[in-house]
mmCIF file of C-alpha atoms and ligand atoms in Angstrom:
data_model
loop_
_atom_site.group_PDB
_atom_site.id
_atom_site.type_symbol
_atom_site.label_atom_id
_atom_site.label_comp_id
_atom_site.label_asym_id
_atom_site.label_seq_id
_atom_site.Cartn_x
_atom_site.Cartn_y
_atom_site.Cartn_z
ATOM 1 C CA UNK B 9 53.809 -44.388 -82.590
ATOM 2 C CA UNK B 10 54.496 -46.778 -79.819
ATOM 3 C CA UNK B 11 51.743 -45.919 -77.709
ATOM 4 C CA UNK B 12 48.497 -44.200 -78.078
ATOM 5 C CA UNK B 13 46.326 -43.326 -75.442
ATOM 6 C CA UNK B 14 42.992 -41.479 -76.406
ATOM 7 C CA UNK B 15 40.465 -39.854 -73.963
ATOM 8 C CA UNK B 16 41.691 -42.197 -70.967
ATOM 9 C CA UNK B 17 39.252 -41.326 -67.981
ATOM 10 C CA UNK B 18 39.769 -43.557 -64.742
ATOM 11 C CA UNK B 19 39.029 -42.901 -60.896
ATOM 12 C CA UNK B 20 38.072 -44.877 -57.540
ATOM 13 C CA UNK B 21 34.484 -45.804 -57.183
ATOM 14 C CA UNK B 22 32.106 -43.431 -58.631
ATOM 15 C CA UNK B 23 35.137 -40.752 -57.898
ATOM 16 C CA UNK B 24 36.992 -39.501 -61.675
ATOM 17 C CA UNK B 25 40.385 -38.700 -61.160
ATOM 18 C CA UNK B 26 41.662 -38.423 -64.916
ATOM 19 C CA UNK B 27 39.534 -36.613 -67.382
ATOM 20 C CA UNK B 28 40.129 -37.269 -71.012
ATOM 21 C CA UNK B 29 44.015 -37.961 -70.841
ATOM 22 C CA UNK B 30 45.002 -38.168 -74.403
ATOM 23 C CA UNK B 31 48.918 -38.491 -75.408
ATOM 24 C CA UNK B 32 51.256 -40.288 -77.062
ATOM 25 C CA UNK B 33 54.729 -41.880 -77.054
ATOM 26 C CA UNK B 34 56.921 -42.595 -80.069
ATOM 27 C CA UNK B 35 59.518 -45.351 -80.567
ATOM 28 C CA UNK B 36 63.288 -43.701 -79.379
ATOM 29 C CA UNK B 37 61.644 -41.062 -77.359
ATOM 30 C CA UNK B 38 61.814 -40.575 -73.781
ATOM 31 C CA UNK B 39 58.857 -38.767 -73.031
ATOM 32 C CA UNK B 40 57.916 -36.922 -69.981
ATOM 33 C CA UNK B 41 54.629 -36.851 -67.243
ATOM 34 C CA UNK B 42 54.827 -34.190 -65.007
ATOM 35 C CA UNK B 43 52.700 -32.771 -62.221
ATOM 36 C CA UNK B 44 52.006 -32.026 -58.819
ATOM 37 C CA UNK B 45 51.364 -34.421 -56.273
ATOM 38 C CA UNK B 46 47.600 -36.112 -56.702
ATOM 39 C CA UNK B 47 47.155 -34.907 -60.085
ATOM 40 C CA UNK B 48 46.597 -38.103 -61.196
ATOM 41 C CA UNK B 49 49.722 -39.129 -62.660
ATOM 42 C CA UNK B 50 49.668 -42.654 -61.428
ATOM 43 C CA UNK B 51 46.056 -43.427 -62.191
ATOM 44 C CA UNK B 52 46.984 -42.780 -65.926
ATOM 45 C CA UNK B 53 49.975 -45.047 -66.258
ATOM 46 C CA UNK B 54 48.541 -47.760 -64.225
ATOM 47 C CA UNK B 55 45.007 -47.568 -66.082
ATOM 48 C CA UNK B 56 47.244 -47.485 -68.987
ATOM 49 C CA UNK B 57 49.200 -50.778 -68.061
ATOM 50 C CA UNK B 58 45.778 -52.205 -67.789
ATOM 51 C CA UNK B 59 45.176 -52.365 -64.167
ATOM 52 C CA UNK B 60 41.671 -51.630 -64.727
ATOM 53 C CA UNK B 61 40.721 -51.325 -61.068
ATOM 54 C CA UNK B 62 39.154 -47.898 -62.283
ATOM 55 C CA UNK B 63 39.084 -47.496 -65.791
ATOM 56 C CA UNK B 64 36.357 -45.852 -67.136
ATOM 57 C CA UNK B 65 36.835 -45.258 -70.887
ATOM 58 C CA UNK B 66 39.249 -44.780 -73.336
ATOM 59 C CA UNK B 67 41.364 -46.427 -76.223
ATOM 60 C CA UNK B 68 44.910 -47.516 -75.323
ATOM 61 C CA UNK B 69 46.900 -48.720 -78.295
ATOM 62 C CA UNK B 70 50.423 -50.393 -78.315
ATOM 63 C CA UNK B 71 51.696 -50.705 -81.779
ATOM 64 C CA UNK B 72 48.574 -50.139 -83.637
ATOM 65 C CA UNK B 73 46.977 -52.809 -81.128
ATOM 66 C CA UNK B 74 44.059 -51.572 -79.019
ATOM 67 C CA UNK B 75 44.648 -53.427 -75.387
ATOM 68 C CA UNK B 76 42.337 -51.338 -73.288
ATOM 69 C CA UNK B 77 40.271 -54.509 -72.687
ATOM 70 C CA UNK B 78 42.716 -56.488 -71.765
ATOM 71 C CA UNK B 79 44.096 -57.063 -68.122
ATOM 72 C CA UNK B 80 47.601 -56.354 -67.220
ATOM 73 C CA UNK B 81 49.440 -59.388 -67.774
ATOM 74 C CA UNK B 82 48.108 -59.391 -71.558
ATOM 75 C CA UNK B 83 49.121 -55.732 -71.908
ATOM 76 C CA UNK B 84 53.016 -56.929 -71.123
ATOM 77 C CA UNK B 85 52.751 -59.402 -73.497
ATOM 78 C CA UNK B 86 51.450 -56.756 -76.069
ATOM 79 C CA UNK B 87 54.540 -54.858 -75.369
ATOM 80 C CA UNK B 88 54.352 -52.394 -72.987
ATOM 81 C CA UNK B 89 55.423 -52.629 -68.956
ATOM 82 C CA UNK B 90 55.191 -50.394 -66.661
ATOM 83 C CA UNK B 91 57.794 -50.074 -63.706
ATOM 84 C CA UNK B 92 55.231 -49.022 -60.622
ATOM 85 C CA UNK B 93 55.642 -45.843 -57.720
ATOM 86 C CA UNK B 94 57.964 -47.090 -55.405
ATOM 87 C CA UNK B 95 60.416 -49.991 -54.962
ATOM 88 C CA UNK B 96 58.437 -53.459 -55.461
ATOM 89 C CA UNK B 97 60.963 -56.417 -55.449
ATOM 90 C CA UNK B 98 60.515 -59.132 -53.945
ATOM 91 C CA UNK B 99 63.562 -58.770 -51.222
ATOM 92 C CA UNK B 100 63.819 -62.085 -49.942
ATOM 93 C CA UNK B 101 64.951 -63.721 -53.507
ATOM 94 C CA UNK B 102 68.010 -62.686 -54.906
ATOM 95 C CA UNK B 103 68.358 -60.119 -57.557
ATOM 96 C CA UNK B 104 68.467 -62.772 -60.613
ATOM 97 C CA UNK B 105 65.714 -64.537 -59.093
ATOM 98 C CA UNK B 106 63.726 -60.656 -59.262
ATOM 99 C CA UNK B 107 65.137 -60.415 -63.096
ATOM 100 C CA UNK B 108 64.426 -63.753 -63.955
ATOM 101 C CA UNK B 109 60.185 -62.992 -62.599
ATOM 102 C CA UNK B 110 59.672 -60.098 -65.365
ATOM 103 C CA UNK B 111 60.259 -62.611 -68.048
ATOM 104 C CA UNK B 112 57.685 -65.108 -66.387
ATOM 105 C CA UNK B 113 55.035 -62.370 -67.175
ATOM 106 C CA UNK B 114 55.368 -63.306 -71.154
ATOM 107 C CA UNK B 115 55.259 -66.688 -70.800
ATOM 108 C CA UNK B 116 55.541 -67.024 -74.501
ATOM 109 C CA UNK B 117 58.725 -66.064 -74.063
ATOM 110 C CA UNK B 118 61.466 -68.523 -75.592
ATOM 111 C CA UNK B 119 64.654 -69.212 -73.295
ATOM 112 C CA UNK B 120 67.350 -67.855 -75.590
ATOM 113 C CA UNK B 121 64.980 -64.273 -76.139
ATOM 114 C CA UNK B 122 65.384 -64.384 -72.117
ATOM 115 C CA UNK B 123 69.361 -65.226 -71.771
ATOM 116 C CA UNK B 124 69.089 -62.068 -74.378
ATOM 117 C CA UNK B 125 67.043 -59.534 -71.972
ATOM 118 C CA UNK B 126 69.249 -60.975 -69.438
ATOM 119 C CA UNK B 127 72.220 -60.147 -71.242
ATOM 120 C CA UNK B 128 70.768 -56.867 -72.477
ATOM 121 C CA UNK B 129 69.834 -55.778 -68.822
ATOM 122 C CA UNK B 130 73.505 -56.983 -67.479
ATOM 123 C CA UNK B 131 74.710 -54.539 -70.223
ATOM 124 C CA UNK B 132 72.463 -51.454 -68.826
ATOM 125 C CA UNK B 133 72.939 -52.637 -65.087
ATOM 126 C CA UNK B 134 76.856 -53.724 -64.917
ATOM 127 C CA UNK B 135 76.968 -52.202 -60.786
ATOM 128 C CA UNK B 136 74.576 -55.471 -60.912
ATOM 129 C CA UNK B 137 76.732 -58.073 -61.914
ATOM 130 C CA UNK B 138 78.426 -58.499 -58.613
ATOM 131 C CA UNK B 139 75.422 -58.741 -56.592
ATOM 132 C CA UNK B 140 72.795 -61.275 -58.783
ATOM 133 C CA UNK B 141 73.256 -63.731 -56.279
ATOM 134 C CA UNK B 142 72.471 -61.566 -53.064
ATOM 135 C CA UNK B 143 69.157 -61.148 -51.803
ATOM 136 C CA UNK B 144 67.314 -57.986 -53.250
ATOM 137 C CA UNK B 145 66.532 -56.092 -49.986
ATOM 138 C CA UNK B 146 70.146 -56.358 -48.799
ATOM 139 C CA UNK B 147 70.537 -54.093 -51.821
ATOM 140 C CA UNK B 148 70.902 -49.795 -51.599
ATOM 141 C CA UNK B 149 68.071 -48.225 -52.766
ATOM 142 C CA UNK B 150 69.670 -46.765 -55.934
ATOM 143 C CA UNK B 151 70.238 -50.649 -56.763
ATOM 144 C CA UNK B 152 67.042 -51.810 -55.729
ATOM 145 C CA UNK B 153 65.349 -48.819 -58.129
ATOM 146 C CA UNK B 154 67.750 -50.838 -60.654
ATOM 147 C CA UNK B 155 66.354 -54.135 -60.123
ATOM 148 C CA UNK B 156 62.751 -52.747 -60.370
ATOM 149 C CA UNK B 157 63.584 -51.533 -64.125
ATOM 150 C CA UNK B 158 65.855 -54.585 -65.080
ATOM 151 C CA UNK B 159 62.942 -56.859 -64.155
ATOM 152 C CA UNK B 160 60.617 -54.470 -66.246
ATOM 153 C CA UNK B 161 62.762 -54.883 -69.198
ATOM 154 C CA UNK B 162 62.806 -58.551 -69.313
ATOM 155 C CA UNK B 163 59.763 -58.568 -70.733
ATOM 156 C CA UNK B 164 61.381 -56.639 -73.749
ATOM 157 C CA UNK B 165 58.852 -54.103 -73.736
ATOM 158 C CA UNK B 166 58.319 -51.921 -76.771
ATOM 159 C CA UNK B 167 56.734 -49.276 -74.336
ATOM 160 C CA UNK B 168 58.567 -49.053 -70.906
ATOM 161 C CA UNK B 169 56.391 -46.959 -68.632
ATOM 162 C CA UNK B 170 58.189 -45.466 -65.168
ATOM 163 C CA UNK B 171 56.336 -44.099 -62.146
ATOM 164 C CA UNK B 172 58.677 -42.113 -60.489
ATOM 165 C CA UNK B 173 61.722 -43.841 -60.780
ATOM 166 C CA UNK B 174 64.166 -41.428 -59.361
ATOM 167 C CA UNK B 175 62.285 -41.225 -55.880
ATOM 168 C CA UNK B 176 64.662 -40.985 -53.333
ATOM 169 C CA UNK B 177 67.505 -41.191 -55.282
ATOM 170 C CA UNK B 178 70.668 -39.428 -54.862
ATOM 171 C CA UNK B 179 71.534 -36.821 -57.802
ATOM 172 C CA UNK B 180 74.468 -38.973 -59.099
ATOM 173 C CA UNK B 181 71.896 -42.107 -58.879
ATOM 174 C CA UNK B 182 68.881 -40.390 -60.687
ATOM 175 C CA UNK B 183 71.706 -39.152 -63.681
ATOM 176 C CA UNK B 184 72.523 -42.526 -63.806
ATOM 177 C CA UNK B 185 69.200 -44.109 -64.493
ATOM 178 C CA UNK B 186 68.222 -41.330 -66.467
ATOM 179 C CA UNK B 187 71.236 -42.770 -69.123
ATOM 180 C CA UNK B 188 69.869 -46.182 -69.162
ATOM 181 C CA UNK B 189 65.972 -44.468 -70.115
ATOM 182 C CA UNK B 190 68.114 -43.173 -72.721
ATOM 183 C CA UNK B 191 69.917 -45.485 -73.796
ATOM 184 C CA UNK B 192 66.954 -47.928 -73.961
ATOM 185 C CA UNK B 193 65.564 -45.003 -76.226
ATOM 186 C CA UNK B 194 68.024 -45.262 -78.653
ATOM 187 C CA UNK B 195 67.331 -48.892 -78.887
ATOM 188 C CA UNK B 196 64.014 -48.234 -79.935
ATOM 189 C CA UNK B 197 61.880 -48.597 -76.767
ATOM 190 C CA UNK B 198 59.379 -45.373 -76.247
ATOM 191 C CA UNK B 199 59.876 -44.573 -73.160
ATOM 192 C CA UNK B 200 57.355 -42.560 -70.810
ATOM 193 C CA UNK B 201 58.193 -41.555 -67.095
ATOM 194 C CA UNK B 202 56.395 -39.816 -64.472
ATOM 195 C CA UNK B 203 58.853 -37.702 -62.904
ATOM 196 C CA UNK B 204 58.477 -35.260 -59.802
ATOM 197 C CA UNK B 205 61.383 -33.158 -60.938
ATOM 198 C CA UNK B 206 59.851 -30.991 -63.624
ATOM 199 C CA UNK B 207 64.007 -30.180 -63.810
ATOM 200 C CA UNK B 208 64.974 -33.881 -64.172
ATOM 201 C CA UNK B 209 62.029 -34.017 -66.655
ATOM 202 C CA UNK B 210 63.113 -31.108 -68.526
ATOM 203 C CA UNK B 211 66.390 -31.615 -68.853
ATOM 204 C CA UNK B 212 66.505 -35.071 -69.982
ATOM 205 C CA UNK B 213 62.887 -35.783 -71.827
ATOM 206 C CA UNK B 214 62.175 -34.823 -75.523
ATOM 207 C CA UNK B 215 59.380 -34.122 -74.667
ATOM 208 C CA UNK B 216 56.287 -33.753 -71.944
ATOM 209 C CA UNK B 217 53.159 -33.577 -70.862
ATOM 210 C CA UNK B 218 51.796 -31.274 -67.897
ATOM 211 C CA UNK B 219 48.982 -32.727 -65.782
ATOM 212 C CA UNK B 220 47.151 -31.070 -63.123
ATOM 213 C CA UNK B 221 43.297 -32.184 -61.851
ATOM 214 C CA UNK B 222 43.366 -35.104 -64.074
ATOM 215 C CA UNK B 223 43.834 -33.220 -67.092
ATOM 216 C CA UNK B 224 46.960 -32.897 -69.406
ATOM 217 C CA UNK B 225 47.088 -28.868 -69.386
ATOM 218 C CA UNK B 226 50.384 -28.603 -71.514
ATOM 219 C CA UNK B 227 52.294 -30.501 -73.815
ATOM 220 C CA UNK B 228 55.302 -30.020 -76.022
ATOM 221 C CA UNK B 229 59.095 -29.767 -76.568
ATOM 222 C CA UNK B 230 61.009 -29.610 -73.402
ATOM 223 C CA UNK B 231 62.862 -26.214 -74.878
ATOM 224 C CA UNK B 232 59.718 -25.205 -75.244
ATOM 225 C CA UNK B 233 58.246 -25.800 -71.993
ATOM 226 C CA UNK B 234 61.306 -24.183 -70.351
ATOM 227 C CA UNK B 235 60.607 -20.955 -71.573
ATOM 228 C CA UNK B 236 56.915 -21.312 -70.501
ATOM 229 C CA UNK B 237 56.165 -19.590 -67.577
ATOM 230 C CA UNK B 238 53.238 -21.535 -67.235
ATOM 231 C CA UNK B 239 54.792 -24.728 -66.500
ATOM 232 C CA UNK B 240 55.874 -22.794 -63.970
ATOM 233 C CA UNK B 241 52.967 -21.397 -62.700
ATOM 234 C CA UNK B 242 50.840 -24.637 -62.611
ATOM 235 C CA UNK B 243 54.443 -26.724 -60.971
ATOM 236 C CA UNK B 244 55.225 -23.794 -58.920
ATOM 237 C CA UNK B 245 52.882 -25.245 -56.493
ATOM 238 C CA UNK B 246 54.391 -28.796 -56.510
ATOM 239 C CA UNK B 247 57.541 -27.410 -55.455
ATOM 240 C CA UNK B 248 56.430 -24.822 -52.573
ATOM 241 C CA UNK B 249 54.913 -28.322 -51.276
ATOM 242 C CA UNK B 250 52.162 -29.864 -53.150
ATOM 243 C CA UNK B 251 49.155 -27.461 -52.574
ATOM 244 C CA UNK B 252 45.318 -28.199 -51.405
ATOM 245 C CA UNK B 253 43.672 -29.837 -53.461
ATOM 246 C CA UNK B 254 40.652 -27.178 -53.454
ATOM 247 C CA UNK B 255 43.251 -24.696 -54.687
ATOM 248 C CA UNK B 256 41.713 -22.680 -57.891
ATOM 249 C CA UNK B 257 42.878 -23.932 -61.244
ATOM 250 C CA UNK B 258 45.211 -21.625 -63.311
ATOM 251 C CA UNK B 259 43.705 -19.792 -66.196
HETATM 252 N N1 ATP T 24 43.335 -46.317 -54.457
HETATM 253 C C1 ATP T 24 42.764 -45.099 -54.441
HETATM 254 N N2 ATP T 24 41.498 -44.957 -53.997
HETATM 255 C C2 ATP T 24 40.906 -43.744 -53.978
HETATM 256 N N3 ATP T 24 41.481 -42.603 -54.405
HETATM 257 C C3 ATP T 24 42.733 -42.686 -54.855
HETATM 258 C C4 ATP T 24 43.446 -43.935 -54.899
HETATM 259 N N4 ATP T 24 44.677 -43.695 -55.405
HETATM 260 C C5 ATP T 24 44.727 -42.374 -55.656
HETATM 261 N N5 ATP T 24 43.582 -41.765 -55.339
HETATM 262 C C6 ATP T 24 43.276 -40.338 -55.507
HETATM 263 O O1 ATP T 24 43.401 -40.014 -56.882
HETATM 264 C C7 ATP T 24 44.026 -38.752 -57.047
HETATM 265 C C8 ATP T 24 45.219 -38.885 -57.951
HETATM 266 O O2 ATP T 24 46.158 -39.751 -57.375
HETATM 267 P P1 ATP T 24 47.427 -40.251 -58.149
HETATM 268 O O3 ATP T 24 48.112 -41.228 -57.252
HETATM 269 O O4 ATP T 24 47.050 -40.709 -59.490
HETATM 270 O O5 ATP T 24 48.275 -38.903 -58.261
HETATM 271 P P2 ATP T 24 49.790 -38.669 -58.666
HETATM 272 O O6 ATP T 24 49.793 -37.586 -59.664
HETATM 273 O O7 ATP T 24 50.425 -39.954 -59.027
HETATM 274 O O8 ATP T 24 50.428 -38.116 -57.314
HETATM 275 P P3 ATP T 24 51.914 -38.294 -56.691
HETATM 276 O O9 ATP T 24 52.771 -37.305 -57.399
HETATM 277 O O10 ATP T 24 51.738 -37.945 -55.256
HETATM 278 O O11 ATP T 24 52.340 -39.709 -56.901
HETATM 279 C C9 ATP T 24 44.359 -38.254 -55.655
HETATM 280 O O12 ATP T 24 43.360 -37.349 -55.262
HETATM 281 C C10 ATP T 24 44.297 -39.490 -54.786
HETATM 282 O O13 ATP T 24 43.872 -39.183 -53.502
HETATM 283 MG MG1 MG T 25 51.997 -41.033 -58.268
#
C-alpha cells in the first residue's frame, strides 16, 4: 500500500466537513474519489497532502511512513503530491520554468534524478515539447491541465493525488490525460483522482470510493459499482445539478 489514510476528519473553524475518511491506494492502481459537489472531496486530498489548515485527526501514511504531522512541503518529499482543483501555473514563466518549480519542492533532489522526471514527463507530455519555451498562460487549457500534472510529477511522487483534473476539458482531452494516470500506474505510482464524472471515474479507475456529507458511503470495484444502483442514487443528485445541501441522506 502506497497510501493509507485512517479516520481523516478535517473542516473550517470549529465547522467538520469530513468525518472519519478512511481509504487506501495501492502502488499501479488508479483509484477513484467520487461525489457530489461539497461533499468534501477536496478537504480530504488537501488535508491529505498536508495542508493542515483544518485537520483535525487522523493517520496519513505514505509507504509505511506516518506524515500527518508534517506540513506540505515535507509530505512531497515523503512521496506523495497532489495536483490541486483548478489550473495553478504560474502563467507568466514559461512551461519549463513551471516543470522545472515541482522539482524545487524536494530540494534533496539530485540534478540528474531531475533531467530524469524531466525526461520522464517529456515522454508522458510529447504535445509539450514544442511549447517549453512559451509562457504557460499563452497555453490551451487542455495544455495548461498538462503542465499542472507534469510539474506534479517532478517531484517523482510515489502517490500522485488529482483534484479534478479533467475540469473543463474536452472529451478527447480528458481520454487523453486519463492515459497518462494510467500509464503512470503501470509505472508504479498509486494514483488517486477526484473526478466529477462518476462515468470518467468508472470507466477508467480500478477502483473507487463514494463520498457524500464527508463520509465515504461506498467503496469497491468499478464493475461493481456499475451495477450498483446506489451509486446511482447518492450521484444521481450530482448530475441533476448538485442538490441542497440540507437534502436528506440516502438510506
Ligand atoms: N475554505 C473553506 N472555508 C469554509 N468552508 C469551506 C472551505 N472550503 C470548503 N468549504 C466547505 O466544505 C464543504 C466541502 O467542500 P469541498 O470543497 O471539500 O467539497 P468537494 O467535494 O471538493 O466539492 P466540489 O465537487 O464542488 O469540488 C462545503 O460545504 C464547502 O462549503
Ligand atoms: Mg472539490
Amino acid at each position: 500500500m502506497v497510501l493509507e489514510v485512517r479516520d481523516l476528519h478535517a473542516g473550517y473553524g470549529r465547522m467538520a466537513v469530513v468525518v472519519g475518511v478512511s481509504l487506501t491506494v495501492c502502488a499501479r492502481e488508479m483509484v477513484g474519489l467520487i461525489g457530489r459537489n461539497g461533499a468534501g472531496k477536496t478537504t480530504t486530498v488537501r488535508a491529505i497532502a498536508g495542508l493542515r489548515d483544518g485537520v483535525f485527526s487522523g493517520i496519513v501514511e505514505v509507504n509505511g511512513v506516518p506524515v500527518q504531522r508534517l506540513g506540505s512541503a515535507k509530505v512531497v518529499g515523503c512521496g506523495l503530491v497532489l495536483v490541486p482543483e483548478g489550473r495553478r501555473i504560474f502563467s507568466s514563466m514559461t512551461v519549463s520554468e513551471n516543470l522545472r518549480l515541482g522539482s524545487f519542492s524536494r530540494r534533496r533532489q539530485p540534478a540528474r534524478e531531475r533531467e530524469r522526471n524531466l525526461e520522464r514527463v517529456m515522454a508522458l507530455f510529447p504535445g509539450l515539447a514544442p511549447f517549453l519555451e512559451t509562457r504557460a498562460g499563452q497555453l490551451s487549457g487542455g495544455q495548461q491541465q498538462m503542465v499542472a500534472v507534469g510539474r506534479g510529477l517532478m517531484a517523482g511522487p510515489k502517490v500522485l493525488i488529482l483534484d479534478e483534473p479533467t475540469a473543463g476539458l474536452a472529451p478527447n482531452l480528458s481520454a487523453e490525460l486519463y492515459r497518462v494516470m494510467r500509464q503512470l500506474a503501470d509505472s508504479g505510482v498509486g494514483v488517486l483522482v477526484v473526478e466529477q464524472s462518476i462515468k470518467l471515474a468508472l470507466q477508467h479507475c480500478d477502483r473507487a470510493y463514494v463520498m457524500d456529507r464527508g463520509q465515504i458511503v461506498r467503496a469497491g470495484g468499478v464493475q461493481e459499482l456499475s451495477k450498483e444502483h446506489v451509486t446511482e442514487a447518492i450521484m444521481g443528485r450530482a448530475a441533476s445539478g448538485g442538490g441542497a445541501p440540507e437534502a436528506p441522506a440516502p438510506s
